[in-house]
Amino acid sequence: MTPVRPWTLSRLLPALGGWCALAAQLLPVGVPLRAVVVAAFLLAGPGAAAADWARPVPRPARGPDRLSAAGLVVALSLAFAVLTAEALFFTGSFGAARAVLVLAALTTVLTLLPRHLPRRPLPRLPRLHRDGNRDGDRDRDRRPDGRPPVRWRLLTVVTVLALSAGCGATGSIGSTGSGVGSGTGVGSVFDPSAPSAPSPVAPVAAGPSGAPLPVGADQPPSTGPWHSVFRDDFNGSGLDHGSWATCYDWNDGGCTNAGNQEDQWYLPGQVSVADGKLTLTAERKATTGSDGKTYPWTSGMVSTGRDQWDGTPRKTFTYGYFAAAIKTTGQAAGMFPAFWLLPAGTRGGLPELDIAEFINTDQYADLNLHAEAPDGTNIDAHYSHGPVDFSSGYHVFGIDWEPDAVTWYVDGVPVFQVTDPSVIPTVPMEVILDLAVGYHQSPPAGLDRTQVDVDWVGVWQH
């Protein structure tokens, strides 16, 4: 009967490290202990469990072999981390805590798998050695034919690293601004190397920063005819309350999005209009909401919806081209600015069109369609556009919502499209711009204030 490897503390350490790393996610982002525990697990945990389970011989006793084994553990751990992050990212469900949870579960499975020892010890190759001779010391690791031994572990490390790098590169092939689509298969990504149909050339006003916006970005695509049904250039001295509310439809002395477990309470004072732009400001300031909870941040948002639950929405739209010139925050950690459309009838339910979301990043814009299938299951089409430094200046994010297709535009160029009519929204929707805080992760301890600027918002219809 093949002997089974006994349980030891060293065998259990990788799995225990994974669950300790998950528990460390409860600590604030700026605490060093959290970073140390998580980094140690990501660099060693999954790889140690995998190498220990697959190891056919006893642990290496010599220095070079131990170094090779350590390199293999780190390489395997990084490979597991990269592949897990990519899988979560491509399905639109990436989060630091979620990635650590998946890796901790994987490490635990590898730890619990039975490990059978060989029936008898493997033969050891004879070593050549001449006492007192430095050349003999150098020759003791040589094969009988005089050639140095093949470092199979080192070759394995190189192979794993190459495979991980290849997998990591699959999402960044192409020119700047390309990305990866994922979801239910209802969406398609435009080839960034293929020429796109240009919009009609027309003069475009410069943004508040003085830099001109891309030509054609300040108007609908050339699929007209179009006529303007809503426009705000924020040229006044205050917010136009005839067009904008400063909360969701469940406004009651402010509001938040409890479904996302966000850290902010939205208040009107965090919204301002001056110098030709709308500014949404998030501040680390404890605020007690009308729900009785205390929120560590207060922030701003605008919506074309209601002032109260039973009120009438200011403006709703069914189909059309929606666009805004936005400069997102350059302090992205813990921040979640978004430009999106929400149904007026369901007050927060599906469907949902995300024209641009910046989830803890200023380099990628998430473009999403969320809907519900007839059987009640969720349908998600997702595309991440980048990398582009969206905080360095204004960029125009637009969506052409038609009955038979939804097409997303960045700076006047189409980048993503959904063409399945069964998932395309058909209900009136409100326009929302917000600056949420603490979605997936809380801001670092040193960040106390940030803002998002909007140059203009426009809606066109046929």
PDB file of N, CA and C in Angstrom, residues 118-206:
ATOM      1  N   PRO A 118       6.459   8.104  -2.658  1.00  0.00           N
ATOM      2  CA  PRO A 118       6.959   6.991  -3.482  1.00  0.00           C
ATOM      3  C   PRO A 118       7.150   5.741  -2.627  1.00  0.00           C
ATOM      4  N   ARG A 119       7.028   4.568  -3.268  1.00  0.00           N
ATOM      5  CA  ARG A 119       7.127   3.301  -2.543  1.00  0.00           C
ATOM      6  C   ARG A 119       8.525   3.082  -1.961  1.00  0.00           C
ATOM      7  N   ARG A 120       9.546   3.525  -2.659  1.00  0.00           N
ATOM      8  CA  ARG A 120      10.895   3.387  -2.146  1.00  0.00           C
ATOM      9  C   ARG A 120      11.687   4.611  -2.580  1.00  0.00           C
ATOM     10  N   PRO A 121      12.723   4.938  -1.836  1.00  0.00           N
ATOM     11  CA  PRO A 121      13.496   6.140  -2.155  1.00  0.00           C
ATOM     12  C   PRO A 121      14.059   6.097  -3.564  1.00  0.00           C
ATOM     13  N   LEU A 122      14.073   7.265  -4.195  1.00  0.00           N
ATOM     14  CA  LEU A 122      14.659   7.354  -5.520  1.00  0.00           C
ATOM     15  C   LEU A 122      16.166   7.227  -5.424  1.00  0.00           C
ATOM     16  N   PRO A 123      16.809   6.535  -6.388  1.00  0.00           N
ATOM     17  CA  PRO A 123      18.272   6.368  -6.341  1.00  0.00           C
ATOM     18  C   PRO A 123      18.963   7.720  -6.488  1.00  0.00           C
ATOM     19  N   ARG A 124      20.080   7.860  -5.793  1.00  0.00           N
ATOM     20  CA  ARG A 124      20.882   9.080  -5.852  1.00  0.00           C
ATOM     21  C   ARG A 124      22.044   8.861  -6.797  1.00  0.00           C
ATOM     22  N   LEU A 125      22.275   9.791  -7.664  1.00  0.00           N
ATOM     23  CA  LEU A 125      23.375   9.681  -8.615  1.00  0.00           C
ATOM     24  C   LEU A 125      24.701   9.859  -7.899  1.00  0.00           C
ATOM     25  N   PRO A 126      25.730   9.097  -8.300  1.00  0.00           N
ATOM     26  CA  PRO A 126      27.048   9.283  -7.678  1.00  0.00           C
ATOM     27  C   PRO A 126      27.599  10.645  -8.024  1.00  0.00           C
ATOM     28  N   ARG A 127      28.350  11.221  -7.092  1.00  0.00           N
ATOM     29  CA  ARG A 127      28.938  12.532  -7.293  1.00  0.00           C
ATOM     30  C   ARG A 127      30.452  12.393  -7.401  1.00  0.00           C
ATOM     31  N   LEU A 128      31.045  13.140  -8.295  1.00  0.00           N
ATOM     32  CA  LEU A 128      32.490  13.179  -8.445  1.00  0.00           C
ATOM     33  C   LEU A 128      33.043  14.211  -7.489  1.00  0.00           C
ATOM     34  N   HIS A 129      34.079  13.839  -6.731  1.00  0.00           N
ATOM     35  CA  HIS A 129      34.610  14.765  -5.739  1.00  0.00           C
ATOM     36  C   HIS A 129      36.069  14.421  -5.464  1.00  0.00           C
ATOM     37  N   ARG A 130      36.920  15.409  -5.429  1.00  0.00           N
ATOM     38  CA  ARG A 130      38.324  15.219  -5.084  1.00  0.00           C
ATOM     39  C   ARG A 130      38.620  16.120  -3.909  1.00  0.00           C
ATOM     40  N   ASP A 131      38.953  15.539  -2.774  1.00  0.00           N
ATOM     41  CA  ASP A 131      39.186  16.311  -1.565  1.00  0.00           C
ATOM     42  C   ASP A 131      40.314  17.294  -1.767  1.00  0.00           C
ATOM     43  N   GLY A 132      40.121  18.470  -1.209  1.00  0.00           N
ATOM     44  CA  GLY A 132      41.163  19.470  -1.223  1.00  0.00           C
ATOM     45  C   GLY A 132      41.408  20.092  -2.568  1.00  0.00           C
ATOM     46  N   ASN A 133      40.574  19.863  -3.558  1.00  0.00           N
ATOM     47  CA  ASN A 133      40.796  20.395  -4.900  1.00  0.00           C
ATOM     48  C   ASN A 133      39.620  21.282  -5.264  1.00  0.00           C
ATOM     49  N   ARG A 134      39.890  22.544  -5.505  1.00  0.00           N
ATOM     50  CA  ARG A 134      38.808  23.472  -5.831  1.00  0.00           C
ATOM     51  C   ARG A 134      38.111  23.058  -7.111  1.00  0.00           C
ATOM     52  N   ASP A 135      38.875  22.545  -8.093  1.00  0.00           N
ATOM     53  CA  ASP A 135      38.241  22.064  -9.320  1.00  0.00           C
ATOM     54  C   ASP A 135      37.338  20.884  -9.034  1.00  0.00           C
ATOM     55  N   GLY A 136      37.726  20.054  -8.061  1.00  0.00           N
ATOM     56  CA  GLY A 136      36.867  18.922  -7.711  1.00  0.00           C
ATOM     57  C   GLY A 136      35.565  19.387  -7.125  1.00  0.00           C
ATOM     58  N   ASP A 137      35.619  20.443  -6.285  1.00  0.00           N
ATOM     59  CA  ASP A 137      34.377  20.989  -5.738  1.00  0.00           C
ATOM     60  C   ASP A 137      33.466  21.485  -6.841  1.00  0.00           C
ATOM     61  N   ARG A 138      34.086  22.039  -7.873  1.00  0.00           N
ATOM     62  CA  ARG A 138      33.277  22.540  -8.966  1.00  0.00           C
ATOM     63  C   ARG A 138      32.717  21.401  -9.795  1.00  0.00           C
ATOM     64  N   ASP A 139      33.429  20.232  -9.813  1.00  0.00           N
ATOM     65  CA  ASP A 139      32.991  19.125 -10.646  1.00  0.00           C
ATOM     66  C   ASP A 139      31.968  18.222  -9.978  1.00  0.00           C
ATOM     67  N   ARG A 140      31.743  18.424  -8.669  1.00  0.00           N
ATOM     68  CA  ARG A 140      30.882  17.449  -8.009  1.00  0.00           C
ATOM     69  C   ARG A 140      29.442  17.531  -8.483  1.00  0.00           C
ATOM     70  N   ASP A 141      29.046  18.666  -9.074  1.00  0.00           N
ATOM     71  CA  ASP A 141      27.687  18.796  -9.599  1.00  0.00           C
ATOM     72  C   ASP A 141      27.612  18.490 -11.078  1.00  0.00           C
ATOM     73  N   ARG A 142      28.711  17.964 -11.632  1.00  0.00           N
ATOM     74  CA  ARG A 142      28.692  17.635 -13.053  1.00  0.00           C
ATOM     75  C   ARG A 142      28.230  16.196 -13.267  1.00  0.00           C
ATOM     76  N   ARG A 143      27.663  15.957 -14.468  1.00  0.00           N
ATOM     77  CA  ARG A 143      27.244  14.619 -14.824  1.00  0.00           C
ATOM     78  C   ARG A 143      28.458  13.760 -15.138  1.00  0.00           C
ATOM     79  N   PRO A 144      28.299  12.435 -15.186  1.00  0.00           N
ATOM     80  CA  PRO A 144      29.454  11.571 -15.467  1.00  0.00           C
ATOM     81  C   PRO A 144      30.176  11.919 -16.759  1.00  0.00           C
ATOM     82  N   ASP A 145      29.470  12.515 -17.730  1.00  0.00           N
ATOM     83  CA  ASP A 145      30.133  12.853 -18.985  1.00  0.00           C
ATOM     84  C   ASP A 145      30.851  14.201 -18.918  1.00  0.00           C
ATOM     85  N   GLY A 146      30.831  14.840 -17.717  1.00  0.00           N
ATOM     86  CA  GLY A 146      31.566  16.082 -17.555  1.00  0.00           C
ATOM     87  C   GLY A 146      30.763  17.329 -17.808  1.00  0.00           C
ATOM     88  N   ARG A 147      29.547  17.205 -18.347  1.00  0.00           N
ATOM     89  CA  ARG A 147      28.716  18.375 -18.630  1.00  0.00           C
ATOM     90  C   ARG A 147      27.926  18.757 -17.391  1.00  0.00           C
ATOM     91  N   PRO A 148      27.645  20.054 -17.188  1.00  0.00           N
ATOM     92  CA  PRO A 148      26.875  20.462 -16.009  1.00  0.00           C
ATOM     93  C   PRO A 148      25.469  19.897 -16.064  1.00  0.00           C
ATOM     94  N   PRO A 149      24.849  19.606 -14.888  1.00  0.00           N
ATOM     95  CA  PRO A 149      23.489  19.047 -14.867  1.00  0.00           C
ATOM     96  C   PRO A 149      22.467  20.048 -15.356  1.00  0.00           C
ATOM     97  N   VAL A 150      21.386  19.526 -15.883  1.00  0.00           N
ATOM     98  CA  VAL A 150      20.286  20.375 -16.335  1.00  0.00           C
ATOM     99  C   VAL A 150      19.492  20.840 -15.113  1.00  0.00           C
ATOM    100  N   ARG A 151      19.342  22.125 -14.965  1.00  0.00           N
ATOM    101  CA  ARG A 151      18.594  22.683 -13.844  1.00  0.00           C
ATOM    102  C   ARG A 151      17.110  22.685 -14.191  1.00  0.00           C
ATOM    103  N   TRP A 152      16.471  21.523 -13.969  1.00  0.00           N
ATOM    104  CA  TRP A 152      15.082  21.405 -14.396  1.00  0.00           C
ATOM    105  C   TRP A 152      14.183  22.377 -13.652  1.00  0.00           C
ATOM    106  N   ARG A 153      14.486  22.625 -12.387  1.00  0.00           N
ATOM    107  CA  ARG A 153      13.638  23.557 -11.649  1.00  0.00           C
ATOM    108  C   ARG A 153      13.761  24.963 -12.212  1.00  0.00           C
ATOM    109  N   LEU A 154      14.977  25.367 -12.562  1.00  0.00           N
ATOM    110  CA  LEU A 154      15.150  26.697 -13.127  1.00  0.00           C
ATOM    111  C   LEU A 154      14.439  26.811 -14.466  1.00  0.00           C
ATOM    112  N   LEU A 155      14.515  25.734 -15.262  1.00  0.00           N
ATOM    113  CA  LEU A 155      13.788  25.749 -16.530  1.00  0.00           C
ATOM    114  C   LEU A 155      12.287  25.854 -16.281  1.00  0.00           C
ATOM    115  N   THR A 156      11.800  25.183 -15.252  1.00  0.00           N
ATOM    116  CA  THR A 156      10.374  25.268 -14.929  1.00  0.00           C
ATOM    117  C   THR A 156       9.988  26.688 -14.545  1.00  0.00           C
ATOM    118  N   VAL A 157      10.839  27.331 -13.751  1.00  0.00           N
ATOM    119  CA  VAL A 157      10.564  28.721 -13.365  1.00  0.00           C
ATOM    120  C   VAL A 157      10.457  29.607 -14.593  1.00  0.00           C
ATOM    121  N   VAL A 158      11.417  29.485 -15.507  1.00  0.00           N
ATOM    122  CA  VAL A 158      11.404  30.305 -16.712  1.00  0.00           C
ATOM    123  C   VAL A 158      10.154  30.033 -17.541  1.00  0.00           C
ATOM    124  N   THR A 159       9.772  28.750 -17.645  1.00  0.00           N
ATOM    125  CA  THR A 159       8.589  28.395 -18.437  1.00  0.00           C
ATOM    126  C   THR A 159       7.319  28.985 -17.842  1.00  0.00           C
ATOM    127  N   VAL A 160       7.175  28.856 -16.508  1.00  0.00           N
ATOM    128  CA  VAL A 160       5.974  29.392 -15.851  1.00  0.00           C
ATOM    129  C   VAL A 160       5.896  30.901 -16.000  1.00  0.00           C
ATOM    130  N   LEU A 161       7.037  31.581 -15.821  1.00  0.00           N
ATOM    131  CA  LEU A 161       7.037  33.030 -15.969  1.00  0.00           C
ATOM    132  C   LEU A 161       6.680  33.439 -17.393  1.00  0.00           C
ATOM    133  N   ALA A 162       7.188  32.701 -18.375  1.00  0.00           N
ATOM    134  CA  ALA A 162       6.873  33.025 -19.765  1.00  0.00           C
ATOM    135  C   ALA A 162       5.393  32.834 -20.048  1.00  0.00           C
ATOM    136  N   LEU A 163       4.814  31.733 -19.534  1.00  0.00           N
ATOM    137  CA  LEU A 163       3.386  31.505 -19.742  1.00  0.00           C
ATOM    138  C   LEU A 163       2.552  32.579 -19.062  1.00  0.00           C
ATOM    139  N   SER A 164       2.941  32.972 -17.843  1.00  0.00           N
ATOM    140  CA  SER A 164       2.203  34.024 -17.141  1.00  0.00           C
ATOM    141  C   SER A 164       2.274  35.336 -17.893  1.00  0.00           C
ATOM    142  N   ALA A 165       3.469  35.670 -18.400  1.00  0.00           N
ATOM    143  CA  ALA A 165       3.604  36.913 -19.161  1.00  0.00           C
ATOM    144  C   ALA A 165       2.771  36.865 -20.428  1.00  0.00           C
ATOM    145  N   GLY A 166       2.728  35.690 -21.074  1.00  0.00           N
ATOM    146  CA  GLY A 166       1.924  35.567 -22.289  1.00  0.00           C
ATOM    147  C   GLY A 166       0.447  35.730 -22.017  1.00  0.00           C
ATOM    148  N   CYS A 167      -0.022  35.123 -20.895  1.00  0.00           N
ATOM    149  CA  CYS A 167      -1.432  35.276 -20.532  1.00  0.00           C
ATOM    150  C   CYS A 167      -1.748  36.709 -20.176  1.00  0.00           C
ATOM    151  N   GLY A 168      -0.832  37.376 -19.474  1.00  0.00           N
ATOM    152  CA  GLY A 168      -1.066  38.761 -19.084  1.00  0.00           C
ATOM    153  C   GLY A 168      -1.092  39.694 -20.260  1.00  0.00           C
ATOM    154  N   ALA A 169      -0.403  39.333 -21.346  1.00  0.00           N
ATOM    155  CA  ALA A 169      -0.344  40.211 -22.506  1.00  0.00           C
ATOM    156  C   ALA A 169      -1.552  40.097 -23.391  1.00  0.00           C
ATOM    157  N   THR A 170      -2.372  39.045 -23.205  1.00  0.00           N
ATOM    158  CA  THR A 170      -3.499  38.858 -24.117  1.00  0.00           C
ATOM    159  C   THR A 170      -4.499  39.985 -24.029  1.00  0.00           C
ATOM    160  N   GLY A 171      -4.551  40.657 -22.861  1.00  0.00           N
ATOM    161  CA  GLY A 171      -5.521  41.731 -22.697  1.00  0.00           C
ATOM    162  C   GLY A 171      -5.011  43.075 -23.148  1.00  0.00           C
ATOM    163  N   SER A 172      -3.742  43.154 -23.614  1.00  0.00           N
ATOM    164  CA  SER A 172      -3.194  44.453 -23.972  1.00  0.00           C
ATOM    165  C   SER A 172      -2.642  44.472 -25.384  1.00  0.00           C
ATOM    166  N   ILE A 173      -3.004  43.490 -26.191  1.00  0.00           N
ATOM    167  CA  ILE A 173      -2.537  43.472 -27.563  1.00  0.00           C
ATOM    168  C   ILE A 173      -3.243  44.562 -28.353  1.00  0.00           C
ATOM    169  N   GLY A 174      -2.484  45.270 -29.138  1.00  0.00           N
ATOM    170  CA  GLY A 174      -3.075  46.331 -29.942  1.00  0.00           C
ATOM    171  C   GLY A 174      -2.541  47.676 -29.534  1.00  0.00           C
ATOM    172  N   SER A 175      -3.081  48.709 -30.118  1.00  0.00           N
ATOM    173  CA  SER A 175      -2.599  50.058 -29.847  1.00  0.00           C
ATOM    174  C   SER A 175      -3.179  50.598 -28.563  1.00  0.00           C
ATOM    175  N   THR A 176      -2.655  51.725 -28.114  1.00  0.00           N
ATOM    176  CA  THR A 176      -3.165  52.369 -26.906  1.00  0.00           C
ATOM    177  C   THR A 176      -4.652  52.659 -27.058  1.00  0.00           C
ATOM    178  N   GLY A 177      -5.377  52.314 -25.995  1.00  0.00           N
ATOM    179  CA  GLY A 177      -6.823  52.509 -26.049  1.00  0.00           C
ATOM    180  C   GLY A 177      -7.569  51.230 -26.318  1.00  0.00           C
ATOM    181  N   SER A 178      -6.858  50.160 -26.615  1.00  0.00           N
ATOM    182  CA  SER A 178      -7.538  48.893 -26.781  1.00  0.00           C
ATOM    183  C   SER A 178      -7.835  48.306 -25.431  1.00  0.00           C
ATOM    184  N   GLY A 179      -8.697  47.317 -25.391  1.00  0.00           N
ATOM    185  CA  GLY A 179      -9.041  46.699 -24.129  1.00  0.00           C
ATOM    186  C   GLY A 179      -9.596  45.327 -24.365  1.00  0.00           C
ATOM    187  N   VAL A 180     -10.288  44.804 -23.384  1.00  0.00           N
ATOM    188  CA  VAL A 180     -10.790  43.449 -23.448  1.00  0.00           C
ATOM    189  C   VAL A 180     -12.263  43.451 -23.139  1.00  0.00           C
ATOM    190  N   GLY A 181     -13.059  42.814 -23.964  1.00  0.00           N
ATOM    191  CA  GLY A 181     -14.478  42.700 -23.709  1.00  0.00           C
ATOM    192  C   GLY A 181     -14.784  41.387 -23.030  1.00  0.00           C
ATOM    193  N   SER A 182     -15.824  41.377 -22.231  1.00  0.00           N
ATOM    194  CA  SER A 182     -16.239  40.151 -21.579  1.00  0.00           C
ATOM    195  C   SER A 182     -17.699  40.276 -21.219  1.00  0.00           C
ATOM    196  N   GLY A 183     -18.253  39.205 -20.655  1.00  0.00           N
ATOM    197  CA  GLY A 183     -19.634  39.223 -20.221  1.00  0.00           C
ATOM    198  C   GLY A 183     -20.374  38.047 -20.794  1.00  0.00           C
ATOM    199  N   THR A 184     -21.506  38.284 -21.418  1.00  0.00           N
ATOM    200  CA  THR A 184     -22.350  37.199 -21.868  1.00  0.00           C
ATOM    201  C   THR A 184     -22.150  36.851 -23.329  1.00  0.00           C
ATOM    202  N   GLY A 185     -21.294  37.536 -24.023  1.00  0.00           N
ATOM    203  CA  GLY A 185     -21.120  37.275 -25.436  1.00  0.00           C
ATOM    204  C   GLY A 185     -22.028  38.114 -26.306  1.00  0.00           C
ATOM    205  N   VAL A 186     -22.813  39.023 -25.704  1.00  0.00           N
ATOM    206  CA  VAL A 186     -23.708  39.850 -26.505  1.00  0.00           C
ATOM    207  C   VAL A 186     -23.005  41.090 -27.032  1.00  0.00           C
ATOM    208  N   GLY A 187     -21.776  41.339 -26.555  1.00  0.00           N
ATOM    209  CA  GLY A 187     -21.053  42.530 -26.972  1.00  0.00           C
ATOM    210  C   GLY A 187     -19.910  42.199 -27.902  1.00  0.00           C
ATOM    211  N   SER A 188     -19.487  43.208 -28.667  1.00  0.00           N
ATOM    212  CA  SER A 188     -18.341  43.032 -29.552  1.00  0.00           C
ATOM    213  C   SER A 188     -17.471  44.270 -29.470  1.00  0.00           C
ATOM    214  N   VAL A 189     -16.148  44.045 -29.584  1.00  0.00           N
ATOM    215  CA  VAL A 189     -15.181  45.117 -29.479  1.00  0.00           C
ATOM    216  C   VAL A 189     -14.740  45.519 -30.868  1.00  0.00           C
ATOM    217  N   PHE A 190     -14.664  46.815 -31.120  1.00  0.00           N
ATOM    218  CA  PHE A 190     -14.182  47.300 -32.396  1.00  0.00           C
ATOM    219  C   PHE A 190     -12.677  47.098 -32.482  1.00  0.00           C
ATOM    220  N   ASP A 191     -12.213  46.679 -33.633  1.00  0.00           N
ATOM    221  CA  ASP A 191     -10.784  46.484 -33.844  1.00  0.00           C
ATOM    222  C   ASP A 191     -10.087  47.837 -33.791  1.00  0.00           C
ATOM    223  N   PRO A 192      -9.196  48.052 -32.797  1.00  0.00           N
ATOM    224  CA  PRO A 192      -8.576  49.373 -32.685  1.00  0.00           C
ATOM    225  C   PRO A 192      -7.654  49.698 -33.841  1.00  0.00           C
ATOM    226  N   SER A 193      -7.214  48.686 -34.612  1.00  0.00           N
ATOM    227  CA  SER A 193      -6.323  48.945 -35.738  1.00  0.00           C
ATOM    228  C   SER A 193      -7.068  49.267 -37.019  1.00  0.00           C
ATOM    229  N   ALA A 194      -8.395  49.040 -36.997  1.00  0.00           N
ATOM    230  CA  ALA A 194      -9.180  49.297 -38.199  1.00  0.00           C
ATOM    231  C   ALA A 194      -9.668  50.737 -38.200  1.00  0.00           C
ATOM    232  N   PRO A 195      -9.696  51.400 -39.351  1.00  0.00           N
ATOM    233  CA  PRO A 195     -10.184  52.776 -39.387  1.00  0.00           C
ATOM    234  C   PRO A 195     -11.676  52.825 -39.109  1.00  0.00           C
ATOM    235  N   SER A 196     -12.093  53.763 -38.301  1.00  0.00           N
ATOM    236  CA  SER A 196     -13.510  53.910 -37.987  1.00  0.00           C
ATOM    237  C   SER A 196     -14.100  55.035 -38.818  1.00  0.00           C
ATOM    238  N   ALA A 197     -15.410  54.972 -38.992  1.00  0.00           N
ATOM    239  CA  ALA A 197     -16.081  56.006 -39.776  1.00  0.00           C
ATOM    240  C   ALA A 197     -15.990  57.329 -39.040  1.00  0.00           C
ATOM    241  N   PRO A 198     -15.404  58.359 -39.635  1.00  0.00           N
ATOM    242  CA  PRO A 198     -15.234  59.621 -38.913  1.00  0.00           C
ATOM    243  C   PRO A 198     -16.551  60.376 -38.790  1.00  0.00           C
ATOM    244  N   SER A 199     -16.652  61.128 -37.720  1.00  0.00           N
ATOM    245  CA  SER A 199     -17.798  62.008 -37.562  1.00  0.00           C
ATOM    246  C   SER A 199     -17.590  63.239 -38.430  1.00  0.00           C
ATOM    247  N   PRO A 200     -18.650  63.937 -38.799  1.00  0.00           N
ATOM    248  CA  PRO A 200     -18.484  65.149 -39.591  1.00  0.00           C
ATOM    249  C   PRO A 200     -17.601  66.153 -38.862  1.00  0.00           C
ATOM    250  N   VAL A 201     -16.672  66.726 -39.580  1.00  0.00           N
ATOM    251  CA  VAL A 201     -15.745  67.674 -38.973  1.00  0.00           C
ATOM    252  C   VAL A 201     -16.472  68.985 -38.719  1.00  0.00           C
ATOM    253  N   ALA A 202     -16.337  69.485 -37.494  1.00  0.00           N
ATOM    254  CA  ALA A 202     -16.965  70.749 -37.125  1.00  0.00           C
ATOM    255  C   ALA A 202     -16.124  71.379 -36.038  1.00  0.00           C
ATOM    256  N   PRO A 203     -16.194  72.717 -35.895  1.00  0.00           N
ATOM    257  CA  PRO A 203     -15.420  73.349 -34.827  1.00  0.00           C
ATOM    258  C   PRO A 203     -15.874  72.843 -33.469  1.00  0.00           C
ATOM    259  N   VAL A 204     -14.916  72.649 -32.578  1.00  0.00           N
ATOM    260  CA  VAL A 204     -15.209  72.165 -31.239  1.00  0.00           C
ATOM    261  C   VAL A 204     -14.648  73.154 -30.240  1.00  0.00           C
ATOM    262  N   ALA A 205     -15.463  73.564 -29.299  1.00  0.00           N
ATOM    263  CA  ALA A 205     -15.013  74.524 -28.294  1.00  0.00           C
ATOM    264  C   ALA A 205     -14.020  73.871 -27.358  1.00  0.00           C
ATOM    265  N   ALA A 206     -13.070  74.672 -26.905  1.00  0.00           N
ATOM    266  CA  ALA A 206     -12.089  74.162 -25.952  1.00  0.00           C
ATOM    267  C   ALA A 206     -12.725  74.014 -24.586  1.00  0.00           C
TER     268      ALA A 206
END
